Coordinates of C-alpha atoms and ligand atoms in Angstrom, one line a residue:
X224 CA -73.3 118.0 -112.5
X225 CA -75.1 115.0 -110.6
X226 CA -77.6 112.5 -111.1
X227 CA -79.1 109.4 -109.9
X228 CA -78.5 107.3 -113.1
X229 CA -76.3 108.5 -116.1
X230 CA -77.8 107.0 -119.8
X231 CA -75.5 106.6 -122.4
X232 CA -77.4 106.6 -125.7
X233 CA -80.7 108.0 -127.0
X234 CA -82.1 105.0 -128.4
X235 CA -84.9 103.2 -127.9
X236 CA -83.6 101.3 -124.9
X237 CA -81.7 105.2 -123.3
X238 CA -85.0 106.8 -123.9
X239 CA -87.2 104.0 -122.5
X240 CA -85.1 104.0 -119.6
X241 CA -85.2 107.4 -118.8
X242 CA -89.0 107.9 -119.0
X243 CA -89.6 104.9 -116.5
X244 CA -86.9 106.2 -114.1
X245 CA -88.6 109.7 -114.3
X246 CA -92.1 108.1 -113.7
X247 CA -90.3 106.3 -110.6
X248 CA -88.9 109.4 -109.6
X249 CA -85.4 108.5 -110.0
X250 CA -83.2 111.6 -111.8
X251 CA -81.6 110.7 -114.8
X252 CA -79.7 112.5 -117.8
X253 CA -78.9 111.0 -121.1
X254 CA -76.3 111.7 -123.4
X255 CA -76.5 110.8 -126.9
X256 CA -73.3 111.2 -129.2
X257 CA -75.7 112.1 -132.4
X258 CA -77.8 114.3 -132.8
X259 CA -82.1 114.3 -132.6
X260 CA -82.4 114.1 -136.5
X261 CA -79.5 111.6 -137.1
X262 CA -80.7 109.2 -134.4
X263 CA -84.6 109.8 -136.1
X264 CA -83.3 108.8 -139.3
X265 CA -82.3 105.2 -138.5
X266 CA -84.7 103.0 -140.3
X267 CA -85.5 100.2 -137.9
X268 CA -87.9 97.4 -137.4
X269 CA -91.4 98.3 -136.0
X270 CA -93.3 94.8 -134.8
X271 CA -94.0 96.0 -131.4
X272 CA -94.8 92.8 -128.8
X273 CA -97.5 93.5 -126.1
X274 CA -95.2 94.3 -123.3
X275 CA -93.3 97.0 -125.1
X276 CA -96.7 98.9 -125.8
X277 CA -97.5 98.0 -122.0
X278 CA -94.2 99.9 -120.7
X279 CA -95.1 103.0 -123.5
X280 CA -98.7 103.1 -121.8
X281 CA -97.1 103.1 -118.5
X282 CA -94.8 106.2 -119.2
X283 CA -97.4 108.2 -121.3
X284 CA -95.9 107.7 -124.7
X285 CA -98.8 105.1 -126.3
X286 CA -101.0 107.6 -128.0
X287 CA -100.2 108.0 -131.2
X288 CA -98.9 104.8 -131.3
X289 CA -102.8 103.5 -130.4
X290 CA -103.9 106.0 -133.0
X291 CA -101.6 105.1 -136.4
X292 CA -100.3 101.6 -135.3
X293 CA -101.4 98.9 -136.6
X294 CA -102.9 95.5 -134.6
X295 CA -101.9 92.3 -136.4
X296 CA -103.6 89.1 -135.6
X297 CA -101.2 87.0 -137.7
X298 CA -98.1 86.6 -140.1
X299 CA -98.2 84.4 -143.2
X300 CA -95.2 82.2 -144.1
X301 CA -94.4 81.7 -148.0
X302 CA -92.4 78.6 -149.3
X303 CA -93.2 76.1 -152.4
X304 CA -95.5 78.9 -154.2
X305 CA -97.8 79.0 -151.7
X306 CA -99.1 81.3 -148.5
X307 CA -99.9 79.8 -145.2
X308 CA -101.3 82.1 -142.7
X309 CA -100.4 81.8 -139.1
X310 CA -103.3 83.0 -136.7
X311 CA -101.2 84.1 -133.7
X312 CA -103.9 85.5 -131.5
X313 CA -106.0 82.1 -131.8
X314 CA -103.3 80.3 -131.0
X315 CA -101.8 82.7 -128.0
X316 CA -105.6 82.9 -126.6
X317 CA -105.7 86.7 -127.7
X318 CA -102.2 88.3 -127.9
X319 CA -101.2 90.2 -131.1
X320 CA -98.7 92.3 -132.1
X321 CA -98.4 96.0 -133.3
X322 CA -96.8 97.2 -136.5
X323 CA -95.3 101.1 -135.7
X324 CA -92.2 102.2 -136.5
X325 CA -89.0 102.2 -134.1
X326 CA -88.4 105.9 -135.6
X327 CA -92.2 106.6 -134.6
X328 CA -91.1 105.5 -130.9
X329 CA -88.1 107.3 -130.8
X330 CA -89.9 110.2 -131.7
X331 CA -92.2 109.8 -128.9
X332 CA -90.3 109.2 -126.7
X333 CA -88.0 112.1 -127.4
X334 CA -90.9 114.4 -127.6
X335 CA -92.2 113.1 -124.0
X336 CA -89.0 113.7 -123.0
X337 CA -88.5 117.5 -124.0
X338 CA -92.2 118.2 -122.7
X339 CA -90.8 116.5 -119.1
X340 CA -88.0 119.1 -119.5
X341 CA -85.6 116.3 -118.8
X342 CA -81.8 116.4 -119.1
X343 CA -80.6 115.0 -122.7
X344 CA -77.2 115.8 -124.0
X345 CA -77.1 115.6 -127.9
X346 CA -73.7 115.9 -129.7
X347 CA -72.1 114.5 -126.6
X348 CA -68.5 113.7 -127.8
X349 CA -65.9 111.6 -126.0
X350 CA -68.0 110.1 -123.4
X351 CA -66.0 107.8 -121.0
X352 CA -67.0 105.8 -118.1
X353 CA -64.9 105.8 -115.0
X354 CA -65.3 104.3 -111.3
X355 CA -67.9 101.8 -112.2
X356 CA -66.1 99.2 -109.9
X357 CA -66.7 101.8 -106.9
X358 CA -70.1 103.2 -105.8
X359 CA -69.2 106.6 -106.8
X360 CA -69.0 106.1 -110.6
X361 CA -68.4 109.2 -112.9
X362 CA -69.2 110.2 -116.8
X363 CA -67.1 112.2 -118.4
X364 CA -68.3 114.0 -122.2
X365 CA -67.2 117.0 -124.1
X366 CA -69.9 119.5 -125.7
X367 CA -68.8 122.2 -127.9
X368 CA -65.1 121.8 -126.8
X369 CA -66.1 122.1 -123.1
X370 CA -65.4 119.1 -120.9
X371 CA -68.0 118.0 -118.4
X372 CA -68.3 115.2 -115.8
X373 CA -71.0 113.6 -114.0
X374 CA -71.3 112.1 -110.6
X375 CA -73.6 109.6 -110.5
X376 CA -74.7 106.5 -108.4
X377 CA -75.3 104.3 -111.7
X378 CA -74.5 104.1 -115.3
X379 CA -77.0 102.9 -117.8
X380 CA -74.9 101.7 -121.1
X381 CA -77.6 101.8 -123.6
X382 CA -75.6 103.0 -126.4
X383 CA -76.0 100.1 -129.0
X384 CA -73.6 97.5 -130.2
X385 CA -71.0 99.9 -131.4
X386 CA -71.2 102.1 -128.1
X387 CA -68.4 102.6 -125.4
X388 CA -70.3 101.1 -122.3
X389 CA -69.5 97.7 -123.7
X390 CA -66.0 98.4 -124.6
X391 CA -65.0 99.9 -121.1
X392 CA -65.4 96.6 -119.8
X393 CA -62.1 95.0 -119.1
X394 CA -62.0 92.1 -121.4
X395 CA -61.2 89.2 -118.6
X396 CA -64.8 90.7 -117.1
X397 CA -67.1 90.3 -120.0
X398 CA -67.7 86.9 -122.3
X399 CA -69.0 86.7 -125.5
X400 CA -71.1 84.9 -127.6
X401 CA -71.5 85.4 -131.2
X402 CA -72.9 84.0 -134.8
X403 CA -72.4 86.0 -138.1
X404 CA -74.7 84.9 -140.7
X405 CA -73.3 84.3 -144.1
X406 CA -75.8 86.9 -146.1
X407 CA -77.3 89.9 -145.4
X408 CA -80.6 91.9 -146.2
X409 CA -81.3 94.5 -148.9
X410 CA -84.0 96.9 -147.3
X411 CA -86.2 99.3 -149.3
X412 CA -89.0 101.7 -148.0
X413 CA -91.5 102.8 -150.4
X414 CA -94.9 105.1 -150.3
X415 CA -96.8 102.5 -151.8
X416 CA -99.4 100.4 -149.9
X417 CA -98.6 96.9 -148.3
X418 CA -98.7 93.9 -150.6
X419 CA -101.0 92.1 -148.0
X420 CA -102.8 93.0 -144.8
X421 CA -100.1 91.1 -142.7
X422 CA -96.7 90.1 -143.0
X423 CA -95.1 87.6 -145.6
X424 CA -92.0 86.1 -144.6
X425 CA -90.9 83.7 -147.5
X426 CA -88.4 81.1 -148.2
X427 CA -87.4 80.6 -151.7
X428 CA -84.6 78.8 -153.4
X429 CA -83.1 82.2 -154.8
X430 CA -83.3 83.5 -150.9
X431 CA -85.3 84.7 -148.4
X432 CA -88.0 87.7 -148.5
X433 CA -90.2 89.7 -146.3
X434 CA -93.0 92.0 -147.1
X435 CA -93.9 94.1 -144.1
X436 CA -95.0 97.6 -143.7
X437 CA -95.1 100.7 -141.7
X438 CA -98.6 102.1 -142.4
X439 CA -101.2 101.7 -144.9
X440 CA -99.7 103.7 -147.3
X441 CA -96.0 103.0 -146.3
X442 CA -94.2 99.6 -147.3
X443 CA -91.0 98.1 -146.2
X444 CA -89.7 95.1 -148.5
X445 CA -86.4 93.0 -147.6
X446 CA -84.9 90.6 -150.1
X447 CA -81.8 88.2 -148.5
X448 CA -78.7 89.3 -150.3
X449 CA -75.0 88.4 -150.7
X450 CA -72.4 90.1 -148.1
X451 CA -70.7 91.2 -150.9
X452 CA -73.4 93.0 -152.7
X453 CA -73.3 96.8 -152.2
X454 CA -76.5 98.8 -152.5
X455 CA -75.5 101.1 -155.6
X456 CA -75.8 97.7 -157.6
X457 CA -79.3 97.6 -156.7
X458 CA -81.6 99.4 -158.8
X459 CA -85.1 100.0 -157.6
X460 CA -86.3 97.8 -160.7
X461 CA -83.6 95.2 -159.7
X462 CA -84.7 95.0 -156.4
X463 CA -88.4 94.9 -157.3
X464 CA -87.7 92.2 -159.7
X465 CA -86.3 90.0 -157.3
X466 CA -88.8 90.2 -155.1
X467 CA -91.4 89.4 -157.3
X468 CA -89.3 86.1 -158.4
X469 CA -89.5 85.0 -154.4
X470 CA -93.0 86.0 -153.9
X471 CA -96.3 83.8 -154.8
X472 CA -98.4 84.4 -157.7
X473 CA -101.3 86.1 -155.7
X474 CA -98.4 88.4 -154.1
X475 CA -97.0 89.2 -157.4
X476 CA -100.4 90.3 -158.7
X477 CA -101.4 92.7 -155.6
X478 CA -97.3 94.1 -155.1
X479 CA -97.5 97.8 -156.0
X480 CA -93.9 98.7 -156.6
X481 CA -92.6 102.5 -156.4
X482 CA -89.5 104.3 -155.8
X483 CA -87.6 103.7 -153.1
X484 CA -87.6 106.5 -150.0
X485 CA -84.5 104.5 -148.2
X486 CA -82.5 101.5 -149.2
X487 CA -79.9 99.9 -147.5
X488 CA -78.4 96.3 -146.9
X489 CA -77.6 95.2 -143.3
X490 CA -75.5 92.4 -142.2
X491 CA -77.1 89.5 -140.0
X492 CA -75.6 88.7 -136.2
X493 CA -76.5 87.1 -133.0
X494 CA -74.4 88.0 -130.1
X495 CA -74.8 88.0 -126.6
X496 CA -72.5 89.4 -124.0
X497 CA -72.2 88.5 -120.5
X498 CA -73.0 89.4 -117.9
X499 CA -75.4 92.8 -118.4
X500 CA -74.1 94.3 -114.9
X501 CA -70.3 95.3 -113.8
X502 CA -70.7 96.9 -110.7
X503 CA -72.6 100.4 -111.0
X504 CA -72.6 99.7 -114.9
X505 CA -75.5 98.0 -116.4
X506 CA -75.8 97.1 -120.1
X507 CA -79.3 97.1 -121.6
X508 CA -80.2 96.9 -125.6
X509 CA -78.0 96.6 -128.4
X510 CA -74.8 97.2 -126.3
X511 CA -75.9 93.7 -124.4
X512 CA -77.0 92.0 -127.7
X513 CA -77.6 91.8 -131.0
X514 CA -80.4 89.6 -132.9
X515 CA -81.2 88.9 -136.8
X516 CA -84.1 90.8 -137.7
X517 CA -86.4 88.1 -138.7
X518 CA -88.2 87.6 -135.5
X519 CA -88.3 91.1 -134.7
X520 CA -87.0 91.0 -131.2
X521 CA -84.2 94.1 -131.3
X522 CA -86.5 96.9 -130.2
X523 CA -88.9 94.6 -128.0
X524 CA -85.6 93.0 -126.0
X525 CA -84.3 96.8 -125.1
X526 CA -87.6 97.2 -123.7
X527 CA -87.8 94.1 -121.3
X528 CA -84.1 95.2 -120.5
X529 CA -84.9 98.7 -119.5
X530 CA -88.2 97.2 -117.5
X531 CA -85.8 94.9 -115.5
X532 CA -83.3 97.3 -114.7
X533 CA -85.6 100.3 -114.1
X534 CA -87.8 98.1 -111.5
X535 CA -84.5 97.4 -109.8
X536 CA -83.4 100.4 -109.5
X537 CA -87.2 101.8 -108.1
X538 CA -86.6 98.8 -105.6
X539 CA -82.8 100.0 -105.0
X540 CA -84.2 103.5 -104.3
X541 CA -87.5 103.0 -103.0
X542 CA -87.0 99.7 -100.9
X543 CA -82.7 100.2 -100.1
X544 CA -82.8 97.0 -101.8
X545 CA -80.0 95.7 -103.8
X546 CA -81.9 92.4 -104.7
X547 CA -83.3 93.5 -108.1
X548 CA -80.0 94.9 -109.2
X549 CA -78.2 91.9 -108.1
X550 CA -80.4 90.0 -110.2
X551 CA -80.8 92.3 -112.9
X552 CA -78.1 90.2 -115.2
X553 CA -79.6 86.6 -114.8
X554 CA -83.4 87.9 -115.0
X555 CA -82.3 89.9 -118.2
X556 CA -80.5 87.3 -120.1
X557 CA -82.6 84.7 -119.5
X558 CA -85.4 86.5 -121.7
X559 CA -82.6 87.3 -123.9
X560 CA -81.4 83.9 -124.9
X561 CA -84.5 82.5 -125.6
X562 CA -85.3 85.2 -128.2
X563 CA -81.9 84.6 -129.5
X564 CA -83.0 81.0 -129.7
X565 CA -86.0 82.0 -131.6
X566 CA -84.4 84.6 -133.9
X567 CA -81.7 82.0 -134.8
X568 CA -84.3 79.5 -135.4
X569 CA -86.8 81.6 -137.6
X570 CA -83.6 82.7 -139.3
X571 CA -82.6 79.2 -139.9
X572 CA -85.9 77.9 -141.5
X573 CA -86.4 81.1 -143.6
X574 CA -82.7 81.6 -145.4
X575 CA -80.7 79.9 -148.4
X576 CA -77.3 79.5 -146.7
X577 CA -74.0 78.4 -148.8
X578 CA -74.3 75.1 -147.3
X579 CA -78.1 74.5 -147.4
X580 CA -78.0 71.5 -150.0
X581 CA -80.5 69.8 -151.0
X582 CA -81.0 67.0 -148.0
X583 CA -81.0 70.9 -146.0
X584 CA -84.0 72.2 -148.2
X585 CA -85.9 69.3 -147.5
X586 CA -85.4 69.6 -143.9
X587 CA -86.3 73.1 -144.2
X588 CA -89.7 72.1 -146.1
X589 CA -90.6 70.0 -143.6
X590 CA -89.9 72.1 -141.0
X591 CA -92.6 74.8 -142.4
X592 CA -94.6 72.2 -143.2
X593 CA -95.0 70.9 -139.7
X594 CA -94.8 74.4 -138.8
X595 CA -98.7 75.3 -140.8
X596 CA -99.6 71.7 -140.0
X597 CA -99.4 71.4 -136.4
X598 CA -101.1 73.3 -133.5
X599 CA -98.5 72.8 -131.0
X600 CA -95.7 74.1 -133.5
X601 CA -97.9 77.5 -134.2
X602 CA -98.3 77.8 -131.1
X603 CA -94.5 77.8 -130.2
X604 CA -93.8 80.0 -133.1
X605 CA -97.0 82.4 -132.2
X606 CA -95.9 82.6 -128.6
X607 CA -92.4 83.7 -129.4
X608 CA -93.3 86.7 -131.9
X609 CA -96.0 87.7 -129.7
X610 CA -93.2 87.9 -127.2
X611 CA -92.7 85.6 -124.1
X612 CA -93.8 86.8 -120.7
X613 CA -91.5 89.2 -118.9
Ligands
APR215 N1 -71.9 108.1 -126.4 C1 -72.7 108.3 -126.5 N2 -74.3 107.8 -127.4 C2 -73.5 106.8 -128.3 C3 -72.3 106.3 -128.1 C4 -71.5 107.0 -127.4 N3 -69.8 106.9 -127.5 N4 -72.5 105.3 -128.9 C5 -73.6 105.1 -129.7 N5 -74.7 106.2 -129.2 C6 -75.8 106.2 -129.1 C7 -76.0 106.0 -130.7 O1 -76.0 106.9 -131.5 C8 -77.4 105.2 -130.7 O2 -78.1 106.6 -130.6 O3 -76.5 105.3 -128.4 C9 -78.0 104.8 -129.1 C10 -78.1 103.5 -129.1 O4 -79.4 103.1 -129.7 P1 -79.1 101.4 -130.6 O5 -78.5 101.6 -131.4 O6 -80.6 101.9 -131.0 O7 -80.0 100.5 -129.5 P2 -80.8 100.3 -128.7 O8 -81.3 101.6 -127.9 O9 -80.4 99.3 -127.8 O10 -82.2 100.0 -129.2 C11 -82.1 98.7 -129.9 O11 -82.3 99.8 -131.9 O12 -80.8 99.1 -133.4 C12 -81.9 99.0 -133.4 O13 -82.3 96.7 -134.1 C13 -81.8 97.7 -133.1 O14 -84.3 97.5 -132.8 C14 -83.0 97.6 -131.8 C15 -83.0 98.8 -131.2
PHB216 C1 -89.9 95.6 -140.7 O1 -90.6 96.0 -140.7 O2 -88.9 96.1 -140.9 C2 -89.9 94.3 -140.1 C3 -90.9 93.3 -139.9 C4 -90.3 92.1 -139.4 C5 -89.2 91.5 -139.2 C6 -88.0 92.3 -139.4 C7 -88.3 93.8 -140.3 O3 -89.2 90.5 -138.4

């Protein structure tokens, strides 16, 4: 079997890359180690930057997004028992974010790929990458006990943090930067109306809390928890009680509780691998970087990576120019590090750290007070949250 680009991973990065390459007339195949339902069952953040929406529009996969997605002009920061609205649309002269679950983005991309009858192999086992230092790389995998080999021009490693692609690079050819946070997020999904029209990010002495949503009838809530916690220790009632302790009185009055339809604990990490290109292998999305979810950047960074990569590959095939692929890593990492900084900063001002002493708590409070009282600080938060330009 042969193709121009072999894509490893059918998450948002791999699927969006596949559709962009198809739009540019570049043949590609996706190898995914899980089945379709498993990929769709993963619950992830659902805040889309306008750039991400634009890419989905470019590949004709934005119809349901525009029908069902919620446009948000702002967010609220809660601290000191009060809520403060950040008018991001005003601060960025018109930019907004769209609330639309990552699961739905993935579903729409999968449906589009199937409709176009593009090649995707689910349950692909033992994927291995070969000769990506040459101009004839190959990918091997097994399916139903049969081994296969794909000859290709390029390999796109879109296989996430635990994927095989980054692990296939020699240790001395890659440098990693990491910060593991000393807490986790306990998240709950419930068929209940959101507590407020926009997202609420709360800094409380008991810990961070976030009120988010998937639609007008489905809500997503998080509370900061210990890394020693196990989800079985958290009954729904215990979760709702803790959430109420961290919210302002008005939010508590409006909170509609209900049975969890999903509940899980996720660790928080900042991670970047440099570079993002190794000969004919390119890393994109979580395969190359991880952000704490506080800034809702994970999906959006996957989108900007594959925008840069697809544009570079179009240039390679269309104009016989290697300029784009040679510049891919630098260009992608420039935007990745700005999102890493923003995500780290949002996490640092909103969470209680083990070493958050009285002084640190006052500094956090001063940071938050400055944020909500300064147009310049509000604009800085807003332009990062809605998404920096590509
Ligand atoms: N072979 C084939 N597929 C693999 C392999 C492998 N060895 N290892 C992992 N995969 C698949 C996973 O099953 C998953 O479907 O690669 C896909 C990677 O998808 P994501 O982890 O979602 O990563 P990405 O597409 O970069 O999207 C980033 O997803 O995890 C969230 O918070 C993250 O919002 C961000 C977004
Ligand atoms: C979510 O809805 O899951 C969500 C929203 C915003 C974040 C993180 C998660 O910053």
